[in-house]
Coordinates of C-alpha atoms in Angstrom, one line a residue:
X1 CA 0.0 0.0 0.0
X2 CA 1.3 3.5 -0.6
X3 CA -1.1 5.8 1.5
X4 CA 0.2 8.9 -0.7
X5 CA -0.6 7.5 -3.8
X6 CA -4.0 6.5 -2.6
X7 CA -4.5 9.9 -1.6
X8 CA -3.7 11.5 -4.7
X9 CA -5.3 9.2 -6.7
X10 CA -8.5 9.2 -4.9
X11 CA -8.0 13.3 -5.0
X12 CA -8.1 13.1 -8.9
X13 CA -11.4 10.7 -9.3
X14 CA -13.1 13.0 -6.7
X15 CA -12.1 16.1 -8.7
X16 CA -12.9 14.7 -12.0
X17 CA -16.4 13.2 -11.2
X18 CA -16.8 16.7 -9.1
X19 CA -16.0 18.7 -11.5
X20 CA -18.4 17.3 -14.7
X21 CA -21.4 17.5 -12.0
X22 CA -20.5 21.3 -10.8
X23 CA -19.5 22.8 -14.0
X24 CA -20.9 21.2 -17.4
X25 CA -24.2 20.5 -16.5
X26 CA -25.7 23.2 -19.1
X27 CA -23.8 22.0 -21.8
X28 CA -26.0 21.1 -24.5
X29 CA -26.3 16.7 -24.3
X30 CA -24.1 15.6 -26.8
X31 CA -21.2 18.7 -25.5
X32 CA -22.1 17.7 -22.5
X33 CA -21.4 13.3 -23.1
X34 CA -17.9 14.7 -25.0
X35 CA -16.3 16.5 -21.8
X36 CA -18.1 13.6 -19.6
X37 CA -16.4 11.2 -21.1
X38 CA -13.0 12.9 -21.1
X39 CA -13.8 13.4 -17.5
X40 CA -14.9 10.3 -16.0
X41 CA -12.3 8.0 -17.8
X42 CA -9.6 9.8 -16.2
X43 CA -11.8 9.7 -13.2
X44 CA -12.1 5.8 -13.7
X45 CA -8.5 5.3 -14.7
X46 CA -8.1 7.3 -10.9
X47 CA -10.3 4.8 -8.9
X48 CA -8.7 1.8 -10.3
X49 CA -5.2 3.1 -9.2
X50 CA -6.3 4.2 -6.1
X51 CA -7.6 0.6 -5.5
X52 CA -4.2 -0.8 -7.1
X53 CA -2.3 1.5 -4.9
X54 CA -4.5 0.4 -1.9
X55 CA -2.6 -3.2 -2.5
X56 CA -5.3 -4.6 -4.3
X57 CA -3.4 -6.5 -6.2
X58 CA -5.1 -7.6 -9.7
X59 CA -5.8 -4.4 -11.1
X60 CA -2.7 -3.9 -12.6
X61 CA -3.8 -4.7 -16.0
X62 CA -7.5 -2.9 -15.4
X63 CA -5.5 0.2 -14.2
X64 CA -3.2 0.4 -17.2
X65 CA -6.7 -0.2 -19.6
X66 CA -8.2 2.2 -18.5
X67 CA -5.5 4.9 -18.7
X68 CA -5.3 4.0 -22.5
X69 CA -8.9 4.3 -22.7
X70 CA -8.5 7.7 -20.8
X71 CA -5.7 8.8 -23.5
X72 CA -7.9 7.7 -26.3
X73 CA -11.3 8.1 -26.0
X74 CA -10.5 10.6 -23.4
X75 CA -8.3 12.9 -25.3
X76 CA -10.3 12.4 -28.4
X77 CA -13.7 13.6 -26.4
X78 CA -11.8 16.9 -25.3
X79 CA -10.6 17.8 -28.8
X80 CA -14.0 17.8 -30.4
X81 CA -15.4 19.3 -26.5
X82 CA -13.1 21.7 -26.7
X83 CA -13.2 22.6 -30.5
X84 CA -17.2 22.5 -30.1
X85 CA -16.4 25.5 -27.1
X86 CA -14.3 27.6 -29.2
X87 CA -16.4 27.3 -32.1
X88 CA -19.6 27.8 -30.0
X89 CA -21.6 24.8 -32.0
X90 CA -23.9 22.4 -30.8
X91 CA -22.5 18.7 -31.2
X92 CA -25.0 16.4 -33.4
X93 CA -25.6 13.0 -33.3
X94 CA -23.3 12.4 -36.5
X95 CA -19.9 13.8 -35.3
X96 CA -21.0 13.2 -31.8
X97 CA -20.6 8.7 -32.7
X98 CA -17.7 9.6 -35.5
X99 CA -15.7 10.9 -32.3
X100 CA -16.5 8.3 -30.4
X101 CA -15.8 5.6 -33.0
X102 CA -12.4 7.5 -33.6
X103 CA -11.1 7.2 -30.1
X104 CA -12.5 3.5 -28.9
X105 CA -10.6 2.6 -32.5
X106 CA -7.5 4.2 -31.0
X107 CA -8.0 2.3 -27.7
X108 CA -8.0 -0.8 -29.3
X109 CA -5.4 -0.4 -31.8
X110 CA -3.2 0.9 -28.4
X111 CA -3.8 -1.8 -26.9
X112 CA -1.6 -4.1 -29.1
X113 CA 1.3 -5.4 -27.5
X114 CA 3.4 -4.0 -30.7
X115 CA 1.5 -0.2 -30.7
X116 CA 1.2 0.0 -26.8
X117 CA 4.6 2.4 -27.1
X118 CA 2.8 5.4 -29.3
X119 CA -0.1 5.6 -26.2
X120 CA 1.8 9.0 -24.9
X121 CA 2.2 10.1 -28.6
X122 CA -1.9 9.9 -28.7
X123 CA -2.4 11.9 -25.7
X124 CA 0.8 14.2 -26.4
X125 CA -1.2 15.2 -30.1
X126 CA -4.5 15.5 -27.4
X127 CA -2.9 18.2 -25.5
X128 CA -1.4 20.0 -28.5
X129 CA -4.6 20.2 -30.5
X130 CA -6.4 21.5 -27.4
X131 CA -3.9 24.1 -26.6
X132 CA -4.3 25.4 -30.4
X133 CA -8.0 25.6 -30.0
X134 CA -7.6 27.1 -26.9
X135 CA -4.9 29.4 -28.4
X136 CA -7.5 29.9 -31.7
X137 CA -10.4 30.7 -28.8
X138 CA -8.2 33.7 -27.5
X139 CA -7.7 35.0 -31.1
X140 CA -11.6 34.5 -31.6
X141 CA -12.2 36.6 -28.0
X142 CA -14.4 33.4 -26.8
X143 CA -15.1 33.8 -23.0
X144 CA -13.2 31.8 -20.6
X145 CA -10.5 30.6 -23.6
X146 CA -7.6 31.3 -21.6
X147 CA -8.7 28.4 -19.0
X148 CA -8.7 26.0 -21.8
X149 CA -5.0 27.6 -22.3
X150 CA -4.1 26.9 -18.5
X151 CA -6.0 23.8 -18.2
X152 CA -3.4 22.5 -20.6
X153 CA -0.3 23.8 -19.8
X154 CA -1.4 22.3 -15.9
X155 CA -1.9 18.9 -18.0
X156 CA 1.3 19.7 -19.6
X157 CA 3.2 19.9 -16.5
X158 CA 1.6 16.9 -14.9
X159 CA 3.8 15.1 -17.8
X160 CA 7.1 16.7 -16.4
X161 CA 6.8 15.0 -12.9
X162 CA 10.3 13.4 -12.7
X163 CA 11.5 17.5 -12.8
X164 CA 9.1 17.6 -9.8
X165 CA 10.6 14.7 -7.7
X166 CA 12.0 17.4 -5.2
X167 CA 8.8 18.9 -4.0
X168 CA 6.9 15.3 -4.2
X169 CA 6.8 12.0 -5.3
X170 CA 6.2 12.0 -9.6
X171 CA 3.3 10.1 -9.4
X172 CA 1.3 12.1 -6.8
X173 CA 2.6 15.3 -8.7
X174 CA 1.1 13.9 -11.9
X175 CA -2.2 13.2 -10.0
X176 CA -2.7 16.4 -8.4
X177 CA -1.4 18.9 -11.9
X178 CA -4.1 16.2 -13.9
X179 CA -6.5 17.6 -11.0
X180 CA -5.9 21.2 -11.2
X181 CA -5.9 20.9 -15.2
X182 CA -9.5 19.4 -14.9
X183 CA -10.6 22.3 -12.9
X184 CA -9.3 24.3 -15.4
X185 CA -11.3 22.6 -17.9
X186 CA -14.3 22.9 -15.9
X187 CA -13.8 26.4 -15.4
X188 CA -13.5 27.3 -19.1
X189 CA -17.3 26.1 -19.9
X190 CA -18.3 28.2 -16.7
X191 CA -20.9 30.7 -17.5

């Protein structure tokens, strides 16, 4: 058991689930499904590993799954959210599946033992595309852009824990910068 990583862990799932019920409950339903499920796979991804780092000891593999499906789906979800934000559109049914189909076919390609090694170039490409929207949203004076900015540098810097390890263990780093950068996120649809 490590009680810190528990903590943080835990800390993350709370904020993410917290987070989609406080601030995007407005949304229109299909916006609203997009940032949901960006939201409550990293949330699930969270609960797994806070169970794993409990000591349970057979969710390794479940805790790794759903990270991938958190950096597919996930990311995926946030890019059209996001784009869907900036441009100030309604999601439809059509684009609304299309996304959907698009990121559970880049979980399962990532989960092949031989393409498991290009999961951080999927969420890597995530962050970047949101950051250019987010960027695009400040040149298009949409409210609230610059949160979309900050949520993803915060994300950004979540990935940069080993320059952390001073302050606090990587991991627990990671998980509280991946919190932060979801408040961001939820901040950035606030009205």
């Amino acid at each position: 058991m490590i009680l810190s990583h528990v903590i943080s862990d835990a800390a993350l799932a709370i904020t993410g689930v917290g987070v989609f019920w406080h601030f995007f409950g407005h949304l229109p339903f299909y916006n609203r499904l997009l940032w949901g499920f960006f939201l409550l796979t990293i949330s699930l991804a969270a609960i797994a590993g806070t169970a794993r780092f409990a000591g349970v000891e057979n969710l390794e593999a479940l805790h790794e799954s759903l990270q991938t499906l958190a950096s597919t789906l996930g990311i995926v979800c946030v890019v059209m959210a996001t784009w869907a934000l900036v441009m100030r559109r309604t999601v439809k049914l059509i684009p609304f599946v299309m996304t959907l189909v698009l990121g559970l076919f880049l979980f399962v390609v990532l989960l092949l033992p031989d393409v498991r090694v290009f999961r951080p170039v999927s969420s890597s490409l995530g962050i970047l595309l949101v950051m250019l929207l987010g960027v695009f949203g400040l040149m298009r004076r949409v409210p609230n852009a610059l949160w979309i900015v900050i949520a993803v540098m915060l994300a950004a810097i979540a990935t940069k824990a080993e320059s952390f390890s001073q302050l606090m263990h990587p991991t627990d780093f990671y998980h509280y910068m991946l919190a932060l950068s979801l408040l961001g996120f939820g901040k950035a649809v606030q009205k």
